Short mmCIF file of C-alpha atoms in Angstrom, two decimals:
data_model
loop_
_atom_site.label_atom_id
_atom_site.label_comp_id
_atom_site.label_asym_id
_atom_site.label_seq_id
_atom_site.Cartn_x
_atom_site.Cartn_y
_atom_site.Cartn_z
CA MET A 1 -13.51 4.40 -163.01
CA ASP A 2 -13.51 7.97 -163.36
CA PHE A 3 -10.50 7.86 -165.46
CA LYS A 4 -10.12 8.71 -169.33
CA PHE A 5 -7.34 9.90 -171.45
CA THR A 6 -8.06 11.29 -174.75
CA VAL A 7 -5.16 12.89 -177.30
CA GLU A 8 -6.52 15.75 -178.86
CA LYS A 9 -3.67 16.66 -181.21
CA LYS A 10 -0.49 15.46 -182.80
CA ASP A 11 2.54 17.06 -183.74
CA SER A 12 3.26 16.40 -187.26
CA GLY A 13 7.12 16.82 -186.95
CA SER A 14 7.51 14.75 -183.69
CA ARG A 15 6.12 13.00 -181.34
CA ALA A 16 4.66 15.96 -178.99
CA ARG A 17 0.97 15.75 -178.37
CA THR A 18 -1.79 17.57 -176.39
CA GLY A 19 -4.16 15.56 -174.29
CA ILE A 20 -7.27 15.80 -171.67
CA LEU A 21 -6.59 13.62 -168.86
CA GLN A 22 -9.95 13.30 -166.42
CA THR A 23 -9.96 12.31 -163.04
CA PRO A 24 -12.51 11.95 -160.00
CA HIS A 25 -11.14 15.49 -159.14
CA GLY A 26 -11.09 17.31 -162.63
CA GLU A 27 -9.42 17.27 -165.89
CA ILE A 28 -5.70 17.76 -166.65
CA LYS A 29 -4.82 19.23 -169.88
CA THR A 30 -1.51 17.91 -170.80
CA PRO A 31 1.27 18.29 -171.49
CA VAL A 32 1.29 19.42 -167.86
CA PHE A 33 3.91 19.89 -165.12
CA MET A 34 2.88 19.22 -161.66
CA PRO A 35 4.43 21.13 -158.73
CA VAL A 36 5.62 19.01 -156.02
CA GLY A 37 3.97 19.39 -152.88
CA THR A 38 6.17 17.08 -150.64
CA GLN A 39 4.40 16.88 -147.38
CA ALA A 40 1.31 18.05 -148.43
CA THR A 41 2.49 21.42 -149.48
CA VAL A 42 4.27 23.23 -152.25
CA LYS A 43 7.23 24.73 -150.12
CA ALA A 44 6.91 28.73 -149.70
CA MET A 45 3.36 29.05 -151.36
CA THR A 46 -0.22 28.66 -150.20
CA ASN A 47 -2.75 26.68 -152.35
CA GLY A 48 -4.18 29.88 -153.56
CA GLN A 49 -0.93 31.00 -155.03
CA VAL A 50 -0.17 27.26 -156.59
CA LEU A 51 -3.87 27.74 -158.30
CA GLU A 52 -3.13 31.31 -159.00
CA ALA A 53 0.10 29.98 -161.07
CA GLY A 54 -1.96 27.85 -163.03
CA ALA A 55 -1.59 24.56 -161.25
CA GLN A 56 -3.91 21.08 -162.59
CA ILE A 57 -2.66 18.96 -160.26
CA ILE A 58 0.07 18.39 -157.66
CA LEU A 59 2.32 15.51 -155.91
CA GLY A 60 2.59 14.54 -152.65
CA ASN A 61 5.40 12.00 -151.40
CA THR A 62 4.42 8.56 -149.89
CA TYR A 63 7.60 8.43 -147.82
CA HIS A 64 7.49 11.63 -146.24
CA LEU A 65 3.95 11.54 -145.62
CA TYR A 66 4.14 7.91 -143.87
CA MET A 67 6.70 9.34 -141.63
CA ARG A 68 5.06 12.31 -140.59
CA PRO A 69 1.99 12.99 -140.12
CA GLY A 70 1.12 9.20 -141.17
CA HIS A 71 -1.32 7.78 -143.39
CA GLU A 72 -3.71 6.69 -141.02
CA LEU A 73 -4.04 10.30 -139.67
CA VAL A 74 -4.27 11.43 -143.42
CA ALA A 75 -7.29 9.22 -143.78
CA GLU A 76 -8.84 10.04 -140.74
CA ALA A 77 -8.84 13.43 -142.13
CA GLY A 78 -10.93 12.28 -145.25
CA GLY A 79 -7.71 11.93 -147.38
CA LEU A 80 -5.00 13.96 -148.62
CA HIS A 81 -7.50 16.36 -150.67
CA LYS A 82 -9.37 17.61 -147.62
CA PHE A 83 -6.56 17.07 -145.34
CA MET A 84 -4.80 20.10 -146.93
CA ASN A 85 -8.01 21.54 -148.66
CA TRP A 86 -6.77 20.89 -152.40
CA LYS A 87 -9.65 20.40 -154.48
CA LYS A 88 -7.67 19.42 -157.80
CA PRO A 89 -5.64 16.24 -158.71
CA ILE A 90 -3.11 15.02 -156.78
CA LEU A 91 -0.48 12.26 -157.86
CA THR A 92 1.67 10.21 -155.05
CA ASP A 93 4.90 8.61 -155.64
CA SER A 94 5.55 5.54 -154.10
CA GLY A 95 8.51 6.68 -151.69
CA GLY A 96 10.60 4.26 -153.38
CA PHE A 97 13.27 6.94 -154.63
CA GLN A 98 13.38 8.54 -151.07
CA VAL A 99 13.81 4.85 -149.53
CA PHE A 100 16.45 3.93 -152.14
CA SER A 101 18.49 7.41 -151.68
CA LEU A 102 18.90 6.67 -147.81
CA GLY A 103 22.03 4.66 -148.98
CA ASP A 104 23.10 2.55 -146.04
CA LEU A 105 20.18 3.23 -143.81
CA ARG A 106 17.87 0.83 -146.50
CA LYS A 107 18.27 -2.69 -148.13
CA LEU A 108 16.76 -4.18 -150.75
CA THR A 109 15.27 -7.63 -151.09
CA GLU A 110 12.74 -9.52 -153.04
CA GLU A 111 10.28 -8.90 -150.64
CA GLY A 112 10.35 -4.93 -150.56
CA ALA A 113 12.75 -2.22 -148.91
CA ALA A 114 13.81 -2.22 -145.51
CA PHE A 115 14.99 1.24 -144.00
CA GLN A 116 15.46 3.27 -141.01
CA SER A 117 13.88 6.60 -140.49
CA HIS A 118 15.98 9.50 -141.45
CA LEU A 119 14.45 11.50 -138.66
CA ASP A 120 14.68 9.00 -135.53
CA GLY A 121 16.41 5.87 -136.97
CA SER A 122 12.95 3.59 -136.42
CA ARG A 123 12.62 0.52 -138.95
CA HIS A 124 10.37 0.36 -141.76
CA MET A 125 9.55 -2.04 -144.29
CA PHE A 126 8.02 -0.92 -148.14
CA THR A 127 6.54 -3.93 -149.73
CA PRO A 128 4.61 -3.20 -152.92
CA GLU A 129 1.23 -4.24 -150.91
CA LYS A 130 2.52 -2.19 -148.20
CA VAL A 131 2.95 0.93 -150.50
CA VAL A 132 -0.09 0.60 -152.07
CA GLN A 133 -1.80 0.47 -148.71
CA ILE A 134 -0.50 3.85 -147.86
CA GLU A 135 -1.28 5.60 -151.29
CA GLU A 136 -4.69 4.25 -150.82
CA ALA A 137 -5.31 5.60 -147.32
CA LEU A 138 -3.59 8.90 -148.61
CA GLY A 139 -6.33 8.90 -151.46
CA PRO A 140 -4.68 10.44 -154.43
CA ASP A 141 -6.19 10.39 -157.95
CA ILE A 142 -2.97 9.06 -159.46
CA MET A 143 -0.72 6.71 -157.50
CA MET A 144 2.81 5.12 -158.39
CA VAL A 145 4.03 1.48 -158.21
CA LEU A 146 7.23 0.63 -155.89
CA ASP A 147 10.20 0.71 -158.30
CA GLU A 148 13.94 0.70 -157.70
CA CYS A 149 15.37 3.72 -158.97
CA THR A 150 18.85 2.53 -160.56
CA PRO A 151 21.40 4.69 -160.03
CA TYR A 152 23.64 6.28 -162.57
CA PRO A 153 25.96 5.03 -163.33
CA ALA A 154 25.26 1.04 -163.00
CA ASP A 155 26.57 -2.14 -164.63
CA TYR A 156 24.43 -3.96 -167.22
CA ASP A 157 23.59 -6.85 -164.85
CA TYR A 158 23.00 -4.85 -161.85
CA THR A 159 20.20 -2.84 -164.08
CA LYS A 160 18.83 -5.67 -165.73
CA HIS A 161 18.14 -7.50 -162.02
CA SER A 162 16.98 -4.20 -160.86
CA MET A 163 14.41 -3.79 -163.47
CA GLU A 164 13.12 -7.41 -163.30
CA ARG A 165 12.32 -6.80 -159.71
CA THR A 166 10.42 -3.97 -160.43
CA HIS A 167 8.57 -5.49 -162.83
CA ARG A 168 7.55 -8.12 -160.13
CA TRP A 169 6.71 -5.36 -157.68
CA ALA A 170 4.38 -3.52 -160.06
CA ARG A 171 2.53 -6.78 -160.72
CA ARG A 172 2.29 -7.05 -157.02
CA CYS A 173 1.14 -3.56 -156.84
CA LYS A 174 -1.14 -4.16 -159.14
CA ASP A 175 -3.10 -7.15 -157.37
CA ALA A 176 -2.93 -5.71 -154.25
CA GLN A 177 -5.38 -2.47 -155.75
CA THR A 178 -8.77 -2.31 -153.94
CA ARG A 179 -9.83 1.37 -154.77
CA GLU A 180 -11.12 1.76 -158.22
CA ASP A 181 -11.22 5.59 -157.49
CA MET A 182 -7.47 5.95 -158.08
CA ALA A 183 -5.35 5.49 -160.95
CA LEU A 184 -2.67 2.98 -160.82
CA PHE A 185 0.74 3.92 -163.05
CA GLY A 186 3.27 1.51 -163.78
CA ILE A 187 7.32 2.72 -163.92
CA VAL A 188 9.41 1.70 -166.54
CA GLN A 189 12.99 1.25 -165.46
CA GLY A 190 15.84 -0.02 -167.37
CA GLY A 191 19.00 2.28 -166.65
CA MET A 192 20.82 3.79 -169.63
CA TYR A 193 20.78 0.37 -171.71
CA GLY A 194 18.38 0.86 -174.88
CA ASP A 195 17.82 -3.01 -175.01
CA LEU A 196 16.66 -3.08 -171.17
CA ARG A 197 14.69 -0.16 -171.48
CA ALA A 198 12.97 -1.63 -174.42
CA LYS A 199 12.38 -4.65 -172.45
CA SER A 200 11.06 -2.68 -169.93
CA ALA A 201 8.85 -0.56 -171.83
CA GLU A 202 7.11 -3.93 -173.49
CA ALA A 203 6.90 -5.32 -169.84
CA VAL A 204 5.01 -2.48 -168.18
CA ALA A 205 2.69 -1.71 -171.34
CA GLU A 206 1.80 -5.30 -170.85
CA MET A 207 0.36 -4.96 -167.46
CA ASP A 208 -2.17 -2.69 -168.74
CA PHE A 209 -1.78 0.24 -166.06
CA ILE A 210 -3.92 3.08 -166.79
CA GLY A 211 -1.00 5.60 -167.38
CA ASN A 212 2.86 4.80 -167.55
CA ALA A 213 5.69 6.80 -166.31
CA ILE A 214 9.62 6.52 -167.02
CA GLY A 215 11.67 6.61 -164.04
CA GLY A 216 15.15 6.24 -163.37
CA LEU A 217 15.92 9.34 -165.53
CA SER A 218 17.92 12.66 -164.88
CA VAL A 219 19.37 10.86 -162.04
CA GLY A 220 23.09 12.10 -163.45
CA GLU A 221 23.24 10.82 -166.66
CA PRO A 222 24.02 13.46 -169.82
CA LYS A 223 20.94 14.80 -171.23
CA PRO A 224 21.38 13.49 -174.75
CA MET A 225 21.30 9.89 -172.83
CA MET A 226 18.10 10.88 -171.54
CA TYR A 227 16.71 11.83 -174.57
CA GLU A 228 17.63 8.70 -176.21
CA MET A 229 16.24 6.88 -173.81
CA LEU A 230 13.30 8.75 -174.17
CA ASP A 231 13.25 7.52 -177.71
CA VAL A 232 13.40 3.92 -177.03
CA VAL A 233 10.72 3.89 -174.50
CA ASN A 234 7.98 6.34 -176.44
CA GLY A 235 8.59 4.35 -179.16
CA ILE A 236 6.68 1.28 -177.42
CA LEU A 237 4.50 2.35 -174.76
CA PRO A 238 0.69 2.67 -176.00
CA GLU A 239 0.02 6.14 -177.43
CA GLU A 240 -3.77 6.03 -175.98
CA LYS A 241 -2.28 6.42 -172.58
CA PRO A 242 -0.55 8.99 -170.99
CA ARG A 243 3.33 9.05 -170.26
CA TYR A 244 4.66 10.57 -167.32
CA LEU A 245 8.53 11.62 -167.01
CA MET A 246 9.59 11.31 -163.21
CA GLY A 247 11.39 13.97 -161.60
CA VAL A 248 12.43 15.85 -164.65
CA GLY A 249 11.48 19.78 -164.47
CA SER A 250 14.33 21.98 -166.40
CA ALA A 251 12.71 24.04 -169.27
CA ASP A 252 14.93 22.52 -172.04
CA CYS A 253 14.17 19.21 -170.89
CA LEU A 254 10.32 19.93 -171.02
CA VAL A 255 10.63 21.02 -174.09
CA GLU A 256 12.66 18.08 -175.49
CA GLY A 257 10.61 15.41 -173.58
CA VAL A 258 7.50 16.49 -174.99
CA ALA A 259 8.99 16.51 -178.35
CA ARG A 260 9.30 12.79 -177.89
CA GLY A 261 5.82 12.15 -176.58
CA VAL A 262 6.01 12.77 -172.64
CA ASP A 263 2.47 14.14 -171.28
CA MET A 264 3.28 14.91 -167.50
CA PHE A 265 6.48 16.37 -165.58
CA ASP A 266 7.16 16.95 -162.04
CA CYS A 267 10.59 18.45 -160.09
CA VAL A 268 11.32 20.15 -156.98
CA LEU A 269 13.53 22.23 -159.04
CA GLN A 270 11.49 25.61 -159.32
CA THR A 271 10.96 25.69 -155.65
CA ARG A 272 14.43 24.66 -154.60
CA ILE A 273 16.43 27.05 -156.58
CA ALA A 274 13.92 29.66 -155.42
CA ARG A 275 14.66 29.02 -151.78
CA ASN A 276 18.24 29.49 -153.12
CA GLY A 277 17.63 33.12 -154.48
CA THR A 278 17.51 31.89 -158.34
CA ALA A 279 14.86 32.77 -160.95
CA LEU A 280 14.04 30.41 -164.29
CA VAL A 281 14.08 32.75 -167.51
CA ARG A 282 13.47 32.11 -170.89
CA ASN A 283 17.08 31.43 -171.57
CA GLY A 284 17.97 29.69 -168.54
CA LYS A 285 18.20 31.29 -164.93
CA LEU A 286 19.19 34.50 -163.12
CA VAL A 287 21.18 34.22 -159.60
CA ILE A 288 19.24 37.06 -158.18
CA ARG A 289 21.05 37.09 -155.07
CA ASN A 290 23.93 38.34 -156.96
CA GLN A 291 25.61 41.84 -156.70
CA GLU A 292 24.73 42.72 -160.48
CA PHE A 293 21.12 42.56 -159.28
CA ALA A 294 21.42 45.00 -156.42
CA LYS A 295 19.87 48.10 -158.55
CA ASP A 296 18.16 46.29 -160.86
CA PHE A 297 14.60 47.80 -160.72
CA ARG A 298 12.97 45.61 -163.53
CA PRO A 299 10.85 42.78 -162.83
CA ILE A 300 12.22 38.90 -162.94
CA ASP A 301 11.02 38.78 -166.46
CA GLU A 302 9.06 41.49 -168.19
CA GLN A 303 6.68 38.89 -170.26
CA CYS A 304 5.72 37.14 -167.21
CA ASP A 305 2.46 37.57 -165.38
CA CYS A 306 3.03 35.96 -161.97
CA TYR A 307 2.37 38.31 -158.77
CA ALA A 308 6.13 38.58 -158.09
CA CYS A 309 6.64 40.16 -161.29
CA ARG A 310 3.55 42.25 -161.65
CA ASN A 311 4.50 43.76 -158.12
CA HIS A 312 8.39 43.51 -157.50
CA THR A 313 11.93 44.23 -158.73
CA ARG A 314 14.63 42.15 -159.27
CA ALA A 315 16.75 44.74 -156.27
CA TYR A 316 14.30 44.28 -153.61
CA ILE A 317 13.62 40.17 -154.37
CA ARG A 318 17.88 40.25 -154.03
CA HIS A 319 17.23 42.52 -150.65
CA LEU A 320 14.78 39.82 -149.27
CA ILE A 321 17.16 37.28 -150.15
CA LYS A 322 20.21 38.63 -148.75
CA THR A 323 18.59 39.55 -145.63
CA ASN A 324 16.83 35.88 -145.31
CA GLU A 325 13.40 37.37 -145.48
CA ILE A 326 11.31 34.56 -146.47
CA LEU A 327 9.04 37.18 -148.27
CA GLY A 328 12.12 36.35 -151.14
CA ALA A 329 11.67 32.55 -151.09
CA ILE A 330 7.97 33.09 -151.38
CA LEU A 331 8.42 35.38 -154.69
CA LEU A 332 10.70 33.39 -156.54
CA SER A 333 8.73 30.14 -155.51
CA ILE A 334 5.95 31.96 -157.00
CA HIS A 335 7.75 32.85 -160.03
CA ASN A 336 9.70 29.77 -160.95
CA THR A 337 6.05 27.91 -160.70
CA ARG A 338 4.28 30.03 -162.77
CA PHE A 339 7.24 30.37 -165.60
CA THR A 340 7.09 26.76 -165.82
CA ILE A 341 3.49 26.17 -166.30
CA ARG A 342 3.29 29.26 -168.31
CA LEU A 343 5.86 27.49 -170.40
CA MET A 344 3.82 24.21 -170.74
CA GLU A 345 0.70 26.40 -171.51
CA GLU A 346 2.67 27.91 -174.41
CA ILE A 347 3.76 24.68 -175.63
CA ARG A 348 0.40 23.40 -175.68
CA GLY A 349 -0.57 26.27 -177.87
CA HIS A 350 1.86 25.47 -180.27
CA ILE A 351 1.42 22.29 -180.51
CA GLU A 352 -2.12 22.81 -181.53
CA ALA A 353 -1.25 25.67 -184.05
CA GLY A 354 1.06 23.16 -185.68
CA SER A 355 3.92 25.44 -184.90
CA PHE A 356 5.58 23.17 -182.01
CA GLU A 357 8.67 22.59 -183.79
CA GLU A 358 9.74 25.94 -184.59
CA PHE A 359 9.13 26.82 -181.37
CA ARG A 360 11.31 24.09 -180.07
CA HIS A 361 14.14 25.02 -182.11
CA GLU A 362 14.03 29.06 -181.58
CA PHE A 363 13.49 27.82 -177.68
CA MET A 364 16.73 25.45 -177.71
CA ALA A 365 18.75 27.77 -179.85
CA ALA A 366 18.44 30.44 -176.82
CA PHE A 367 18.66 28.41 -173.89
CA ARG A 368 21.57 28.29 -171.38
CA MET A 369 21.67 26.32 -168.19
#
């Protein structure tokens, strides 16, 4: 298999580390933030803009691509890379989070997740085997097992039952894999219970996946609770394999996640808040649509090297947002994506220089969200 993860540099004061993950479509320097391209596109950005932002890898969503245009069509096009003309690595999630978010439109059994389409009400079934079949048709570099994302809050017995079913599904996913040119990652669950998180990390580590993900966090729990669970899990997951914290992208969580040994992150936050007129900046965010920026002729962030900051002002971008011009969402999406990737580049630099802990404390002291 064309996969290898090498830890390059370890921080002396935390679990932070840099590494290189080799995939069939190129190497990825970690820690890394992965922009989300839910439907084979990062919203409001061209591939060229995503590349210019520094993206090394993007995500596709199995549920949405299964519904439209269908995994068979993507396979006929030559796989997701050719379909969307993206030449770097791609990761696909299992679609489980989207299915479990359907509420009354889905039902979980040992076999899998039965659900109704959010588009037309048609009935479908995601089993571990079916999800692997869909992901292999999509053809990413990295694919995820089907898991149940336990909600917050959830009682202990429910969380334990859900976690154990996730483990059984993970084994079935591994047994169902047929393509050796794709890496399958396991997923740790266990809710907000430290003992369950420890058991899940041990069980997933024992299954010997190429990489390991941490799911079921950033689902409404307080951030200190998330950090506590990361401390438990990353104290158990093998150091020689990449660790992926799913669905987390706030700058403070990226810094604190790296400090706890996370190598990979993804989130829709960057482009979602951009479409609502909000920009990410060093100490938190700016709601550019607000009146205070109507005559502000500075760039969003004077330290940022993105296209939006090099060429346009806060006042102009606010005007675009207020008049519902699509360029406003495009410029803010470019900025938020580049801001986050640049932060990860800075984090890697500090780990390599041995100054990460100093950077971490200064960053967190100034951050407001």
